Coordinates of C-alpha atoms in Angstrom, one line a residue:
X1 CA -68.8 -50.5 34.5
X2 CA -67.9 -51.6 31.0
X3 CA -68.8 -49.9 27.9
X4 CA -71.1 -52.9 26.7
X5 CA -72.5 -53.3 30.0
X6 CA -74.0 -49.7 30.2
X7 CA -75.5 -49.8 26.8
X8 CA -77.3 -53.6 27.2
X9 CA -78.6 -52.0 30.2
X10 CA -79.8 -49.3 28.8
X11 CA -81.6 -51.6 26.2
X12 CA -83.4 -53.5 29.2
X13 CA -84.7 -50.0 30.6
X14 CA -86.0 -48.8 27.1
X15 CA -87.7 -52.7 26.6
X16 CA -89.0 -53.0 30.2
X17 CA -90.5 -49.2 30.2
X18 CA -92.4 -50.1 26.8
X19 CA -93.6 -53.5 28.0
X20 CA -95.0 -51.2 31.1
X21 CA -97.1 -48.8 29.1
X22 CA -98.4 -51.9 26.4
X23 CA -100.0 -54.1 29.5
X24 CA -101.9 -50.9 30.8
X25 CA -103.1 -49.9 27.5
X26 CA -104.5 -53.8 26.6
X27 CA -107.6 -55.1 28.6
X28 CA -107.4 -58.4 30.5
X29 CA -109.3 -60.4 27.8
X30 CA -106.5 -59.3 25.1
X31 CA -103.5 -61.2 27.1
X32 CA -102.6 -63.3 24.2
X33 CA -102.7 -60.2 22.0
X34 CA -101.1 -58.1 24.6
X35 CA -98.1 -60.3 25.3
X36 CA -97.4 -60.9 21.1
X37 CA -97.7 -57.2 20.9
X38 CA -95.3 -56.5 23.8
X39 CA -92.7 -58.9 22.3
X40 CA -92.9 -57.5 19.1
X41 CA -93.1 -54.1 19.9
X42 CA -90.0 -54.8 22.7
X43 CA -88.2 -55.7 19.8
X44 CA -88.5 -52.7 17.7
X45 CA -88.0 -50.4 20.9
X46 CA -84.7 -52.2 21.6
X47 CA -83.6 -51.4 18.2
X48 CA -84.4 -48.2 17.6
X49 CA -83.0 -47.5 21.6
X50 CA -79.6 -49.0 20.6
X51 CA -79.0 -47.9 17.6
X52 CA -79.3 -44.1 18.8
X53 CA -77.2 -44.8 21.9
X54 CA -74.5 -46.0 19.2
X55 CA -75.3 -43.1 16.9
X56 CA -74.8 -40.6 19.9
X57 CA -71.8 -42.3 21.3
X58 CA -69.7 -42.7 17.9
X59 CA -70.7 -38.8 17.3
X60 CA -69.6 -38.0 20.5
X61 CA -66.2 -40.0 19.7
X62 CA -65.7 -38.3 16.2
X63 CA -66.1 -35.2 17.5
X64 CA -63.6 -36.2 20.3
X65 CA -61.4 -38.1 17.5
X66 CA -61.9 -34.7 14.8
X67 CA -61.0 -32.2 18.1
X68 CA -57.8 -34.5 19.2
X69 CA -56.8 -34.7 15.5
X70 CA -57.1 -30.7 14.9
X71 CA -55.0 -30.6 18.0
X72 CA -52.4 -32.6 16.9
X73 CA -52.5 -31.1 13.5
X74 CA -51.4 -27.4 15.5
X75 CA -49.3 -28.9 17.6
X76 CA -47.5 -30.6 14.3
X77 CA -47.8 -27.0 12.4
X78 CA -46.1 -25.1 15.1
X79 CA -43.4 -27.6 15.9
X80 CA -43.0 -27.2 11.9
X81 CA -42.4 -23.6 12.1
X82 CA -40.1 -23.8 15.1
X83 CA -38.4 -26.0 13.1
X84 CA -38.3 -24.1 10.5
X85 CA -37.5 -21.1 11.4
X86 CA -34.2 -22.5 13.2
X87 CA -33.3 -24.0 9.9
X88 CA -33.6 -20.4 8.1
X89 CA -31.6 -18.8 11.1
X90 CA -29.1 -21.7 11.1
X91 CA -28.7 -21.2 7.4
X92 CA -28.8 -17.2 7.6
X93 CA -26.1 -17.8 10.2
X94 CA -23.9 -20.2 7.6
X95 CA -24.2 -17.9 4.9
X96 CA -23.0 -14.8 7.0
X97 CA -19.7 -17.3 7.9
X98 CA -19.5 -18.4 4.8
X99 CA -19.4 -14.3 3.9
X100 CA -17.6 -13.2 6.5
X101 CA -14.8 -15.8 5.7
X102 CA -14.9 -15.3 1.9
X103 CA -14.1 -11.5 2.8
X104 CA -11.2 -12.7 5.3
X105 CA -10.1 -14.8 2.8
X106 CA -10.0 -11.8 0.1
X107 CA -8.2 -9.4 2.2
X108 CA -5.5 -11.9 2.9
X109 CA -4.9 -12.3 -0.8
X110 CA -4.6 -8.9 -1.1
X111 CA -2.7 -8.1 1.6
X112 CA -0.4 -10.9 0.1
X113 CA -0.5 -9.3 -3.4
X114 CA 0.2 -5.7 -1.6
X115 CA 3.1 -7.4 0.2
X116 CA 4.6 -9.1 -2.9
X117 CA 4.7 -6.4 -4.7
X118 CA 6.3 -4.4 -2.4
X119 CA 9.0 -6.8 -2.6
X120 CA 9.2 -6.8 -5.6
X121 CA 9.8 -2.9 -5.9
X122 CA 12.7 -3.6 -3.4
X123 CA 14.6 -6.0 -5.3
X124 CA 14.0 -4.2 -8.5
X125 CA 15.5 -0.8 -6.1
X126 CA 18.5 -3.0 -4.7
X127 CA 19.2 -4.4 -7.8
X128 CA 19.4 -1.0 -9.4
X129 CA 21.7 0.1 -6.7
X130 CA 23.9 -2.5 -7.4
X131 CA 24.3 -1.7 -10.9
X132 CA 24.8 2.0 -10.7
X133 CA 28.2 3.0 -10.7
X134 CA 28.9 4.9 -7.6
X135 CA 29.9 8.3 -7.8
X136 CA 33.2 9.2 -7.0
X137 CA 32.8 12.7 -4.3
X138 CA 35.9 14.9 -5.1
X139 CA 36.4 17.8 -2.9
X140 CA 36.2 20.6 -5.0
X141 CA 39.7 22.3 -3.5
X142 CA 40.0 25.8 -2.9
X143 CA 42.4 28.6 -2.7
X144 CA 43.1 31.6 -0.6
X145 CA 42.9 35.1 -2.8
X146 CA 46.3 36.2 -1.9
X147 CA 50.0 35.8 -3.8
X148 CA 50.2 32.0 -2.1
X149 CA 47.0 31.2 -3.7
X150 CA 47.5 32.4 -6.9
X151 CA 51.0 30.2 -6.6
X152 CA 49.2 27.0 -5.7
X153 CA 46.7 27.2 -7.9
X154 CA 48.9 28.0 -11.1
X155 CA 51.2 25.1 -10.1
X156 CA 48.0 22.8 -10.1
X157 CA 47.0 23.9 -13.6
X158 CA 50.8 23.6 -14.7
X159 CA 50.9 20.1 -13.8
X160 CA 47.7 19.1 -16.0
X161 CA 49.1 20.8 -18.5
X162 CA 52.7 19.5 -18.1
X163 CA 54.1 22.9 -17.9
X164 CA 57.4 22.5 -15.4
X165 CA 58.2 25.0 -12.3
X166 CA 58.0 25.3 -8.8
X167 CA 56.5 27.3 -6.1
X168 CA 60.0 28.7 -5.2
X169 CA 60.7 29.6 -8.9
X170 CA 57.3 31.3 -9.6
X171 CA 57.5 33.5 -6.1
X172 CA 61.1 34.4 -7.0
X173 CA 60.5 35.6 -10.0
X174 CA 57.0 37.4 -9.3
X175 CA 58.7 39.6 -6.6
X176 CA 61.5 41.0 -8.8
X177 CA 59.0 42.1 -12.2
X178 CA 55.7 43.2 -9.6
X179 CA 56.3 43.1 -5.9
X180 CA 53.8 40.5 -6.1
X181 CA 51.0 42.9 -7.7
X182 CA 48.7 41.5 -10.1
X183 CA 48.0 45.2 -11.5
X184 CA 51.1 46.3 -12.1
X185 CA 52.3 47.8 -15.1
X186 CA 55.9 49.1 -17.5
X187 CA 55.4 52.2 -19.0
X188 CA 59.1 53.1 -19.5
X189 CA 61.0 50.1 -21.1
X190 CA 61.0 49.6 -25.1
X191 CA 57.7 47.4 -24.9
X192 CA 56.4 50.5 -23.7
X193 CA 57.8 52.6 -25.8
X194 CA 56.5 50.3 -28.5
X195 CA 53.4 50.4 -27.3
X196 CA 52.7 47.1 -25.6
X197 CA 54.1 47.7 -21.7
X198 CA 54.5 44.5 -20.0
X199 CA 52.0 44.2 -18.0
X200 CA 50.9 42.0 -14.4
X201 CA 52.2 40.0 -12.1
X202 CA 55.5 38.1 -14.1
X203 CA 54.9 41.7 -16.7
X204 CA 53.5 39.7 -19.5
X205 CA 53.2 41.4 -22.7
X206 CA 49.6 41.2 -24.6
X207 CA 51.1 39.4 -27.8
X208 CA 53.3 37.0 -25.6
X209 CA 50.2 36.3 -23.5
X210 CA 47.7 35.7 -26.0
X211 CA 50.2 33.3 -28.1
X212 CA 51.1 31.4 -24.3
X213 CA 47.4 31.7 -22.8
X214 CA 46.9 28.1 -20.8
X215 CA 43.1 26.6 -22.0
X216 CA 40.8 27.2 -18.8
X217 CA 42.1 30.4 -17.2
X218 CA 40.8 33.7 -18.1
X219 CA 41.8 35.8 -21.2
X220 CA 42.1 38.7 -19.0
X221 CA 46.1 39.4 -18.8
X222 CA 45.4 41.0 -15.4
X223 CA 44.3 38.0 -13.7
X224 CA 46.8 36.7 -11.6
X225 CA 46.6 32.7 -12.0
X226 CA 46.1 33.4 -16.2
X227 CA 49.1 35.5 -16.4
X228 CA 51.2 32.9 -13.9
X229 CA 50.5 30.5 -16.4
X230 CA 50.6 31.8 -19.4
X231 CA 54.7 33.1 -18.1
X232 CA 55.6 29.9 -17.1
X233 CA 54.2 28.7 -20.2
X234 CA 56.6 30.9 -22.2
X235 CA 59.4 30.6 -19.8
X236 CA 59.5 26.5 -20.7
X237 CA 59.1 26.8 -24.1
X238 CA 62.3 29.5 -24.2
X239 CA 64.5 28.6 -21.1
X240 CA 62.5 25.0 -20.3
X241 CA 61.5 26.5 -17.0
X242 CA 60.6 29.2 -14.8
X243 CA 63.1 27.6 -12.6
X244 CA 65.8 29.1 -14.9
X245 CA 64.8 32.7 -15.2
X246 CA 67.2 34.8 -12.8
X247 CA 66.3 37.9 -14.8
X248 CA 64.4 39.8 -17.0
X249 CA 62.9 37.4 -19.5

């Protein structure tokens, strides 16, 4: 039944039950009466009737209206907070990217600086390579301790010194004044006599050895390269070799 159908008929009720109760309350000789007062008084009843249907009906849909509307509001509050609390994860999550790839980016850089400077050291390393002269490695030569020794290495020294002779010359000569001993010593000719004996392996005497002593062997008159030297020495600047000395010299 429509809405405007139910409350007209609940008008009529309200109207027909107060017309009821006014026709048993008049006496018959009052009809006139009766009947004006029923009309008038169906009239007020029908007013006051409607007007509190209305009154409870529109409370009834405010209330429904207020509840629906509080409803909603929650329903809008919590949709709100969903949606905001996915926009402060999504941003959390953009700001850890954004942090993660700012610290990406930072070690690459640095990795980059670590890797250029390495470089750098390396050219700087080959470049200083290629401007040091290179050292020249000469075998340090050696020499046995025997007569053949001493030979070889008096000849070498000769030669730097420009002092002439030869192996053959030196050996020939050693074996007739010593026998080819570096100690040996005169103690009967007139050097001895005189008090300076010749003395060594070529029987140097200590004056004629100082005054011929070659620069980098040893000032002892015993040693057997010094006193080589220091002959031959003497034996070039008086007979212009050793090579030429047959005899006592």
């Amino acid at each position: 039944m429509p809405k405007n159908t139910h409350k007209i008929a609940l008008a009529g009720v309200a109207t027909l039950g107060a017309a009821a109760v006014a026709f048993t309350v008049v006496p018959a000789d009052a009809q006139t009466t009766t009947r004006e007062a029923a009309a008038s008084t169906r009239v007020a009843y029908s007013s006051e009737q409607l007007t509190g249907v209305k009154a409870g009906i529109t409370d009834q849909l405010a209330g429904s209206s207020v509840k629906v509307d509080a409803i909603e509001a929650k329903k809008k509050a919590a949709a709100d907070a969903v949606k905001k609390a996915a926009a402060a994860k999504k941003a959390a999550a953009a700001k850890k990217a954004a942090s993660a790839a700012a610290a990406k980016k930072a070690a690459a850089k640095k990795a980059a600086a670590a890797k250029k400077a390495a470089a750098a050291r390396k050219a700087k390393a080959a470049s200083r390579s290629a401007h040091r002269p290179q050292v020249r490695q000469v075998a340090v030569k050696t020499y046995s301790n025997n007569l053949d020794g001493w030979i070889r290495k008096s000849l070498d020294i000769m030669k730097s010194k420009g002092i002439p002779g030869s192996y053959s010359g030196l050996h020939r000569n050693i074996m007739r004044e010593s026998s080819g001993n570096p100690y040996a010593i005169n103690d009967w000719d007139i050097n001895a006599i005189n008090g300076i004996p010749s003395k060594g392996l070529l029987q140097v005497i200590p004056p004629t050895f100082a005054t011929y002593h070659v620069a980098g062997t040893s000032w002892n008159i015993y040693d057997p390269v010094a006193n080589i030297t220091a002959a031959a020495n003497y034996a070039a600047h008086r007979y212009g070799s050793i090579d030429n000395v047959n005899s006592a010299y």
